[in-house]
Amino acid sequence: MNQHTSLPPIPFIDVGAQRRRLGRAVDDAVARVMAHCQFILGPEVKAFETELAKFCGARHAVSCASGTDALMLALMAKGIGPGDAVFCPSFTFSATAEVAALVGATPVFVDVDADTFNIDAKGLAAALDTAKRAGLAPKAVIPVDLFGLPADHDAVAAVARSAGLFVLDDAAQAFGASHKGRPLGTFGHATATSFFPAKPLGCYGDGGAVFTDDDTLAETLLSLRVHGQGSDKYDNVRIGLASRLDTIQAAVLIEKLKIFPDEIAARDRAARRYAEGLGDVAIVPKVPAGLTSVWAQYTLRIAGGRRDKIAASLKAEGIPTAIYYPIPLHRQQAYKHYPVGAGGTAVSDQLAAEVLSLPIHAYLDAATQDRIIDAVRRALKR
Ligand SMILES: *Cc1c(COP(=O)(O)O)cnc(C)c1O
């Protein structure tokens, strides 16, 4: 026991603080939906899609029921299926590879870069050969903008172009970030994002969206999210899903999008404070020149097998941490039979043993953050 244990516990993400800031605006928006009762594809859905597309500069934003569905709808729209290889980073949330398997394709795992935690373009090039040798047709790559930081989209695009791959950016954690001055949502052939409550732009339930500049793809997505509809829901021209964003969630998101730029700036301030407070004692995240992050996570690397002990001592002081991700996908029971690219997975394996994410959100005040920084410094010295 020490003097720090008497302080109140700190939340990992403070959804309540944002709720208080939004106040009546969200209540009123939800009340309007409750009054007009168009719960499925009501007017707020189209209005939100228009704002969303404008926010990132994409030609189309097609909303849907979740980030996972957003990824899956894009693969379905491209007809990706059995015999096709879909390249994914091995260090990501399961949904990235899950959608490839769900459409009947084969996820092929590619290692990530040790500094950015994002897909390694050289590993992608090596994995193309692995897939071909396994008799698969290389069809798509899903770079992930992990923890809010854009992937190396130029390098991924170069490999994808030479191999004719469909590029589906998984920006579930990174909507609002930018790569060389261009917002995410405009990279690759399509981008998927998620509005799960813990994501930087979250709603009060599940939700997602696909962005694209391709008119034909957008039209196919609109059909797929309503059972593959043609002229109407009872004219079925393809196999689809029931995957709409609820009108109530769209109404909530319209209000949240208004304060999102402000929140992105607050997240970035918090990340800078961590870097200043911890940069001399820990391996803190680096943002490559020309990129911005929305800091879905603030993730340290703690080498030497000390990570779990440090997490435990922070927990004892009321400071929550999280491990994203403890098991890389190529070692998960559900995914370990899928191929790994020739480049191997050494970095993913190492990261899984070393990463530790600290609380970060737009409402983390300086005093709370300094308490976290002090505790991390003490734990690292112990
Ligand atoms: C959250 C997440 C998803 C899935 O989003 P849901 O809305 O939860 O379905 C996909 N990919 C990544 C990288 C994620 O973090």
Short mmCIF file of C-alpha atoms and ligand atoms in Angstrom, two decimals:
data_model
loop_
_atom_site.label_atom_id
_atom_site.label_comp_id
_atom_site.label_asym_id
_atom_site.label_seq_id
_atom_site.Cartn_x
_atom_site.Cartn_y
_atom_site.Cartn_z
CA MET A 1 0.00 0.00 0.00
CA ASN A 2 1.12 3.55 -0.62
CA GLN A 3 -0.32 7.03 -0.47
CA HIS A 4 -1.62 6.84 -4.05
CA THR A 5 -4.18 4.08 -3.50
CA SER A 6 -6.70 6.41 -1.85
CA LEU A 7 -7.31 8.42 -5.06
CA PRO A 8 -10.47 7.60 -7.05
CA PRO A 9 -10.17 5.17 -9.97
CA ILE A 10 -9.69 6.74 -13.40
CA PRO A 11 -11.95 5.57 -16.26
CA PHE A 12 -10.19 4.14 -19.34
CA ILE A 13 -12.60 6.02 -21.62
CA ASP A 14 -14.96 8.65 -20.19
CA VAL A 15 -18.10 8.36 -22.35
CA GLY A 16 -20.04 10.14 -19.58
CA ALA A 17 -17.97 13.34 -19.82
CA GLN A 18 -18.81 13.70 -23.50
CA ARG A 19 -22.45 12.93 -22.78
CA ARG A 20 -22.50 15.83 -20.29
CA ARG A 21 -20.91 18.20 -22.78
CA LEU A 22 -23.42 17.31 -25.50
CA GLY A 23 -26.29 17.67 -23.03
CA ARG A 24 -29.65 18.61 -24.55
CA ALA A 25 -28.42 18.59 -28.14
CA VAL A 26 -28.40 14.78 -28.25
CA ASP A 27 -31.61 14.43 -26.20
CA ASP A 28 -33.39 16.77 -28.62
CA ALA A 29 -32.03 14.96 -31.67
CA VAL A 30 -33.23 11.60 -30.34
CA ALA A 31 -36.60 13.14 -29.39
CA ARG A 32 -37.10 14.30 -32.99
CA VAL A 33 -36.66 10.71 -34.20
CA MET A 34 -39.04 9.48 -31.50
CA ALA A 35 -41.57 11.99 -32.85
CA HIS A 36 -41.33 11.17 -36.56
CA CYS A 37 -40.90 7.41 -35.97
CA GLN A 38 -38.88 6.67 -39.14
CA PHE A 39 -36.53 4.39 -37.25
CA ILE A 40 -35.05 2.67 -40.33
CA LEU A 41 -33.41 4.90 -42.96
CA GLY A 42 -35.13 8.02 -41.67
CA PRO A 43 -34.08 11.48 -42.88
CA GLU A 44 -31.22 11.74 -40.34
CA VAL A 45 -29.40 8.84 -42.03
CA LYS A 46 -29.01 10.62 -45.37
CA ALA A 47 -28.26 13.92 -43.60
CA PHE A 48 -25.51 12.26 -41.57
CA GLU A 49 -24.05 10.54 -44.65
CA THR A 50 -23.86 13.89 -46.42
CA GLU A 51 -22.04 15.50 -43.46
CA LEU A 52 -19.74 12.51 -43.11
CA ALA A 53 -18.72 12.56 -46.78
CA LYS A 54 -18.14 16.31 -46.56
CA PHE A 55 -16.03 15.89 -43.41
CA CYS A 56 -13.45 13.69 -45.14
CA GLY A 57 -13.88 14.73 -48.76
CA ALA A 58 -15.08 11.36 -50.03
CA ARG A 59 -17.64 11.35 -52.85
CA HIS A 60 -19.88 8.82 -51.09
CA ALA A 61 -20.49 7.76 -47.50
CA VAL A 62 -22.77 4.74 -47.12
CA SER A 63 -23.69 4.08 -43.51
CA CYS A 64 -24.41 0.59 -42.17
CA ALA A 65 -24.90 -1.38 -38.96
CA SER A 66 -21.27 -1.74 -37.79
CA GLY A 67 -17.63 -1.36 -38.76
CA THR A 68 -17.46 -5.10 -39.34
CA ASP A 69 -20.38 -4.90 -41.77
CA ALA A 70 -18.76 -1.92 -43.48
CA LEU A 71 -15.70 -4.06 -44.24
CA MET A 72 -17.79 -7.04 -45.25
CA LEU A 73 -20.14 -5.04 -47.51
CA ALA A 74 -17.14 -3.68 -49.42
CA LEU A 75 -15.71 -7.20 -49.97
CA MET A 76 -19.16 -8.48 -51.00
CA ALA A 77 -19.58 -5.58 -53.42
CA LYS A 78 -16.32 -6.55 -55.12
CA GLY A 79 -17.38 -10.20 -55.36
CA ILE A 80 -14.42 -11.40 -53.30
CA GLY A 81 -14.86 -15.02 -52.21
CA PRO A 82 -13.54 -18.59 -52.32
CA GLY A 83 -10.07 -18.96 -53.83
CA ASP A 84 -9.22 -15.30 -53.22
CA ALA A 85 -6.47 -14.04 -50.92
CA VAL A 86 -7.20 -11.00 -48.76
CA PHE A 87 -4.07 -9.59 -47.11
CA CYS A 88 -4.45 -8.31 -43.54
CA PRO A 89 -2.04 -7.21 -40.85
CA SER A 90 -1.55 -9.88 -38.19
CA PHE A 91 -1.61 -7.26 -35.42
CA THR A 92 -5.17 -5.87 -35.46
CA PHE A 93 -8.66 -6.46 -34.13
CA SER A 94 -10.17 -9.74 -35.34
CA ALA A 95 -12.85 -8.10 -37.52
CA THR A 96 -10.26 -7.16 -40.15
CA ALA A 97 -9.58 -10.81 -41.02
CA GLU A 98 -13.00 -12.09 -39.98
CA VAL A 99 -14.75 -10.42 -42.92
CA ALA A 100 -12.37 -12.06 -45.39
CA ALA A 101 -13.18 -15.47 -43.93
CA LEU A 102 -16.92 -14.67 -43.81
CA VAL A 103 -17.09 -14.03 -47.56
CA GLY A 104 -15.29 -17.34 -48.11
CA ALA A 105 -11.93 -15.84 -49.03
CA THR A 106 -8.62 -16.64 -47.31
CA PRO A 107 -7.03 -14.07 -45.02
CA VAL A 108 -3.25 -14.00 -45.50
CA PHE A 109 -1.41 -12.41 -42.59
CA VAL A 110 1.27 -9.78 -43.05
CA ASP A 111 3.57 -8.44 -40.35
CA VAL A 112 3.49 -4.84 -39.16
CA ASP A 113 6.06 -2.08 -38.76
CA ALA A 114 7.57 -1.85 -35.26
CA ASP A 115 7.26 1.94 -35.04
CA THR A 116 3.77 2.52 -36.49
CA PHE A 117 2.15 -0.88 -35.71
CA ASN A 118 0.72 -0.73 -39.25
CA ILE A 119 1.04 -3.16 -42.17
CA ASP A 120 4.53 -3.50 -43.56
CA ALA A 121 4.48 -2.93 -47.35
CA LYS A 122 7.56 -5.13 -47.86
CA GLY A 123 5.79 -7.90 -45.98
CA LEU A 124 2.78 -7.38 -48.24
CA ALA A 125 4.94 -7.84 -51.33
CA ALA A 126 6.38 -11.06 -49.86
CA ALA A 127 2.90 -12.33 -48.97
CA LEU A 128 1.75 -12.02 -52.61
CA ASP A 129 4.12 -14.88 -53.50
CA THR A 130 2.99 -16.91 -50.49
CA ALA A 131 -0.63 -16.62 -51.63
CA LYS A 132 0.14 -17.54 -55.24
CA ARG A 133 2.18 -20.57 -54.17
CA ALA A 134 -0.82 -21.68 -52.08
CA GLY A 135 -2.98 -21.54 -55.23
CA LEU A 136 -4.87 -18.40 -54.16
CA ALA A 137 -5.69 -15.39 -56.34
CA PRO A 138 -4.44 -12.18 -54.68
CA LYS A 139 -7.50 -9.91 -54.68
CA ALA A 140 -7.53 -7.39 -51.85
CA VAL A 141 -5.53 -5.83 -49.06
CA ILE A 142 -7.01 -4.36 -45.88
CA PRO A 143 -4.48 -1.95 -44.38
CA VAL A 144 -5.55 -0.95 -40.86
CA ASP A 145 -4.95 2.53 -39.42
CA LEU A 146 -4.23 1.06 -36.02
CA PHE A 147 -4.80 3.05 -32.83
CA GLY A 148 -5.80 6.08 -34.93
CA LEU A 149 -2.60 6.39 -36.98
CA PRO A 150 -2.86 6.17 -40.78
CA ALA A 151 -1.08 3.25 -42.43
CA ASP A 152 1.66 3.94 -44.97
CA HIS A 153 -0.90 4.43 -47.73
CA ASP A 154 1.61 5.40 -50.44
CA ALA A 155 3.65 2.23 -49.94
CA VAL A 156 0.56 0.01 -49.72
CA ALA A 157 -0.90 1.61 -52.87
CA ALA A 158 2.33 0.99 -54.80
CA VAL A 159 2.33 -2.75 -54.03
CA ALA A 160 -1.44 -3.00 -54.55
CA ARG A 161 -1.28 -1.25 -57.92
CA SER A 162 1.39 -3.59 -59.27
CA ALA A 163 -0.58 -6.65 -58.10
CA GLY A 164 -4.03 -5.34 -59.07
CA LEU A 165 -5.35 -5.52 -55.50
CA PHE A 166 -8.52 -3.86 -54.25
CA VAL A 167 -7.48 -1.63 -51.33
CA LEU A 168 -9.99 -1.49 -48.48
CA ASP A 169 -8.76 0.82 -45.73
CA ASP A 170 -9.86 -0.30 -42.25
CA ALA A 171 -10.16 3.10 -40.57
CA ALA A 172 -12.41 1.78 -37.78
CA GLN A 173 -10.07 3.38 -35.23
CA ALA A 174 -8.90 6.35 -37.28
CA PHE A 175 -11.70 8.34 -38.87
CA GLY A 176 -10.65 11.99 -38.51
CA ALA A 177 -6.92 11.32 -39.03
CA SER A 178 -5.00 12.47 -42.08
CA HIS A 179 -2.15 11.29 -44.28
CA LYS A 180 -0.05 14.00 -45.98
CA GLY A 181 -2.84 16.54 -45.68
CA ARG A 182 -5.60 14.24 -46.96
CA PRO A 183 -8.23 12.90 -44.53
CA LEU A 184 -8.77 9.17 -44.20
CA GLY A 185 -11.85 8.08 -46.12
CA THR A 186 -10.20 8.99 -49.41
CA PHE A 187 -7.46 6.33 -49.58
CA GLY A 188 -7.62 3.09 -51.50
CA HIS A 189 -10.76 2.09 -53.38
CA ALA A 190 -12.94 2.12 -50.27
CA THR A 191 -12.61 2.90 -46.56
CA ALA A 192 -14.55 1.36 -43.70
CA THR A 193 -15.09 2.96 -40.32
CA SER A 194 -16.90 2.11 -37.09
CA PHE A 195 -19.06 4.13 -34.70
CA PHE A 196 -18.77 1.63 -31.84
CA PRO A 197 -18.97 3.76 -28.66
CA ALA A 198 -15.26 3.40 -27.79
CA LYS A 199 -14.03 4.57 -31.22
CA PRO A 200 -12.96 8.21 -31.63
CA LEU A 201 -16.31 9.02 -33.33
CA GLY A 202 -18.70 6.70 -31.51
CA CYS A 203 -22.48 6.50 -31.30
CA TYR A 204 -24.69 5.01 -28.54
CA GLY A 205 -24.78 1.53 -30.02
CA ASP A 206 -23.36 -0.10 -33.13
CA GLY A 207 -22.80 1.67 -36.42
CA GLY A 208 -20.41 1.96 -39.35
CA ALA A 209 -19.86 3.46 -42.78
CA VAL A 210 -18.09 2.83 -46.07
CA PHE A 211 -16.51 5.68 -48.03
CA THR A 212 -15.71 5.56 -51.73
CA ASP A 213 -15.28 7.79 -54.76
CA ASP A 214 -16.54 5.00 -57.01
CA ASP A 215 -20.17 5.62 -58.06
CA THR A 216 -20.81 2.00 -59.04
CA LEU A 217 -19.38 0.66 -55.81
CA ALA A 218 -21.51 3.12 -53.79
CA GLU A 219 -24.64 2.01 -55.61
CA THR A 220 -23.84 -1.66 -54.97
CA LEU A 221 -23.29 -0.92 -51.26
CA LEU A 222 -26.68 0.81 -51.01
CA SER A 223 -28.27 -2.31 -52.49
CA LEU A 224 -26.30 -4.76 -50.34
CA ARG A 225 -27.24 -3.10 -47.06
CA VAL A 226 -30.94 -3.72 -47.84
CA HIS A 227 -30.97 -7.40 -48.84
CA GLY A 228 -29.43 -6.80 -52.25
CA GLN A 229 -32.40 -4.74 -53.34
CA GLY A 230 -32.98 -3.59 -56.92
CA SER A 231 -35.74 -1.06 -57.53
CA ASP A 232 -37.07 -1.79 -54.02
CA LYS A 233 -36.66 -4.20 -51.11
CA TYR A 234 -38.94 -6.78 -52.76
CA ASP A 235 -36.86 -6.78 -55.94
CA ASN A 236 -33.72 -8.74 -55.03
CA VAL A 237 -30.89 -8.55 -57.53
CA ARG A 238 -28.07 -9.90 -55.33
CA ILE A 239 -27.54 -11.56 -51.94
CA GLY A 240 -27.16 -8.87 -49.30
CA LEU A 241 -27.53 -8.13 -45.60
CA ALA A 242 -29.84 -6.24 -43.26
CA SER A 243 -27.26 -3.64 -42.33
CA ARG A 244 -28.57 -0.14 -41.82
CA LEU A 245 -27.41 2.52 -39.39
CA ASP A 246 -30.36 3.16 -37.04
CA THR A 247 -31.95 6.58 -37.52
CA ILE A 248 -31.51 7.26 -33.79
CA GLN A 249 -27.77 6.60 -34.07
CA ALA A 250 -27.53 8.86 -37.13
CA ALA A 251 -29.25 11.61 -35.14
CA VAL A 252 -26.74 11.15 -32.29
CA LEU A 253 -23.81 11.14 -34.73
CA ILE A 254 -24.92 14.38 -36.43
CA GLU A 255 -24.52 16.10 -33.03
CA LYS A 256 -21.26 14.33 -32.22
CA LEU A 257 -19.70 15.18 -35.57
CA LYS A 258 -20.14 18.90 -34.73
CA ILE A 259 -17.77 18.67 -31.77
CA PHE A 260 -15.46 16.07 -33.34
CA PRO A 261 -12.78 18.49 -34.64
CA ASP A 262 -12.57 19.97 -31.15
CA GLU A 263 -12.27 16.49 -29.64
CA ILE A 264 -9.55 15.49 -32.10
CA ALA A 265 -7.55 18.53 -30.99
CA ALA A 266 -8.08 17.59 -27.31
CA ARG A 267 -6.93 14.00 -27.96
CA ASP A 268 -3.83 15.31 -29.67
CA ARG A 269 -3.05 17.58 -26.72
CA ALA A 270 -3.36 14.60 -24.37
CA ALA A 271 -1.03 12.55 -26.59
CA ARG A 272 1.55 15.34 -26.56
CA ARG A 273 1.36 15.56 -22.77
CA TYR A 274 2.02 11.81 -22.51
CA ALA A 275 4.95 12.08 -24.93
CA GLU A 276 6.47 14.93 -22.88
CA GLY A 277 5.85 13.16 -19.59
CA LEU A 278 6.96 9.67 -20.60
CA GLY A 279 9.18 10.00 -23.66
CA ASP A 280 12.40 9.80 -21.60
CA VAL A 281 11.45 6.61 -19.72
CA ALA A 282 9.27 4.57 -22.13
CA ILE A 283 8.89 3.75 -25.82
CA VAL A 284 6.07 6.14 -26.74
CA PRO A 285 4.21 6.17 -30.09
CA LYS A 286 5.83 8.07 -32.95
CA VAL A 287 3.77 9.85 -35.59
CA PRO A 288 5.63 9.87 -38.93
CA ALA A 289 6.09 13.30 -40.57
CA GLY A 290 3.03 14.40 -42.54
CA LEU A 291 0.58 12.17 -40.65
CA THR A 292 -1.90 12.96 -37.88
CA SER A 293 -3.43 10.47 -35.45
CA VAL A 294 -6.80 10.57 -33.71
CA TRP A 295 -5.30 8.54 -30.85
CA ALA A 296 -7.88 5.80 -30.52
CA GLN A 297 -5.25 4.34 -28.19
CA TYR A 298 -2.08 5.66 -26.61
CA THR A 299 0.13 2.61 -26.60
CA LEU A 300 3.51 2.18 -24.94
CA ARG A 301 5.95 -0.64 -25.58
CA ILE A 302 7.39 -2.18 -22.45
CA ALA A 303 10.21 -4.59 -23.16
CA GLY A 304 11.91 -7.20 -21.02
CA GLY A 305 8.81 -9.11 -19.90
CA ARG A 306 7.82 -6.35 -17.44
CA ARG A 307 4.56 -5.29 -19.10
CA ASP A 308 2.14 -7.32 -16.99
CA LYS A 309 3.80 -6.33 -13.70
CA ILE A 310 3.61 -2.68 -14.63
CA ALA A 311 -0.06 -3.01 -15.58
CA ALA A 312 -0.75 -4.64 -12.19
CA SER A 313 0.98 -1.91 -10.23
CA LEU A 314 -0.94 0.79 -12.16
CA LYS A 315 -4.18 -1.05 -11.47
CA ALA A 316 -3.37 -1.00 -7.76
CA GLU A 317 -3.27 2.80 -8.00
CA GLY A 318 -6.67 2.99 -9.72
CA ILE A 319 -5.20 3.47 -13.18
CA PRO A 320 -6.68 1.19 -15.83
CA THR A 321 -4.63 0.00 -18.79
CA ALA A 322 -5.47 -2.31 -21.67
CA ILE A 323 -3.57 -4.72 -23.89
CA TYR A 324 -4.44 -4.26 -27.56
CA TYR A 325 -3.76 -6.97 -28.66
CA PRO A 326 -2.55 -9.82 -26.45
CA ILE A 327 -2.70 -12.50 -29.19
CA PRO A 328 -1.89 -11.64 -32.81
CA LEU A 329 -4.45 -12.98 -35.26
CA HIS A 330 -2.21 -15.65 -36.81
CA ARG A 331 -2.02 -17.30 -33.36
CA GLN A 332 -5.75 -17.16 -32.58
CA GLN A 333 -7.61 -20.46 -32.55
CA ALA A 334 -10.03 -19.26 -35.23
CA TYR A 335 -7.31 -17.97 -37.57
CA LYS A 336 -4.15 -20.01 -37.01
CA HIS A 337 -4.79 -22.32 -39.98
CA TYR A 338 -4.67 -19.40 -42.44
CA PRO A 339 -1.41 -18.60 -44.25
CA VAL A 340 1.22 -16.19 -43.01
CA GLY A 341 3.19 -14.21 -45.60
CA ALA A 342 6.81 -15.15 -46.30
CA GLY A 343 7.99 -12.13 -44.31
CA GLY A 344 6.93 -13.84 -41.05
CA THR A 345 5.29 -12.22 -38.04
CA ALA A 346 8.19 -11.41 -35.70
CA VAL A 347 7.09 -7.82 -35.03
CA SER A 348 3.45 -8.75 -34.35
CA ASP A 349 4.58 -11.41 -31.88
CA GLN A 350 6.87 -8.97 -30.12
CA LEU A 351 4.24 -6.22 -29.95
CA ALA A 352 1.67 -8.62 -28.46
CA ALA A 353 4.11 -9.19 -25.59
CA GLU A 354 5.05 -5.53 -25.08
CA VAL A 355 2.09 -3.22 -25.74
CA LEU A 356 0.28 -1.39 -22.97
CA SER A 357 -2.40 1.22 -23.67
CA LEU A 358 -3.04 4.11 -21.28
CA PRO A 359 -6.34 5.98 -20.82
CA ILE A 360 -6.87 8.59 -23.54
CA HIS A 361 -9.94 10.55 -24.59
CA ALA A 362 -10.96 14.14 -25.30
CA TYR A 363 -11.98 14.83 -21.70
CA LEU A 364 -8.81 13.68 -19.91
CA ASP A 365 -7.89 16.68 -17.76
CA ALA A 366 -4.26 17.64 -17.13
CA ALA A 367 -4.35 16.80 -13.40
CA THR A 368 -5.65 13.28 -14.04
CA GLN A 369 -3.16 12.79 -16.80
CA ASP A 370 -0.28 13.92 -14.60
CA ARG A 371 -1.39 11.39 -12.00
CA ILE A 372 -1.17 8.68 -14.70
CA ILE A 373 2.22 9.92 -15.89
CA ASP A 374 3.62 9.96 -12.32
CA ALA A 375 2.34 6.45 -11.67
CA VAL A 376 3.80 5.09 -14.92
CA ARG A 377 7.18 6.68 -14.15
CA ARG A 378 7.17 5.16 -10.65
CA ALA A 379 6.15 1.74 -11.95
CA LEU A 380 8.87 1.77 -14.59
CA LYS A 381 11.54 2.61 -11.99
CA ARG A 382 10.47 -0.07 -9.57
C1 LIG B 1 -13.65 -1.85 -34.00
C2 LIG B 1 -12.95 -2.36 -35.19
C3 LIG B 1 -13.63 -3.00 -36.24
C4 LIG B 1 -15.08 -3.38 -36.17
O1 LIG B 1 -15.96 -2.37 -35.87
P1 LIG B 1 -17.37 -2.73 -35.18
O2 LIG B 1 -18.17 -1.48 -35.36
O3 LIG B 1 -17.10 -3.06 -33.76
O4 LIG B 1 -17.96 -3.87 -35.94
C5 LIG B 1 -12.91 -3.37 -37.36
N1 LIG B 1 -11.58 -3.15 -37.44
C6 LIG B 1 -10.89 -2.56 -36.45
C7 LIG B 1 -9.43 -2.33 -36.62
C8 LIG B 1 -11.55 -2.17 -35.28
O5 LIG B 1 -10.85 -1.59 -34.29
#
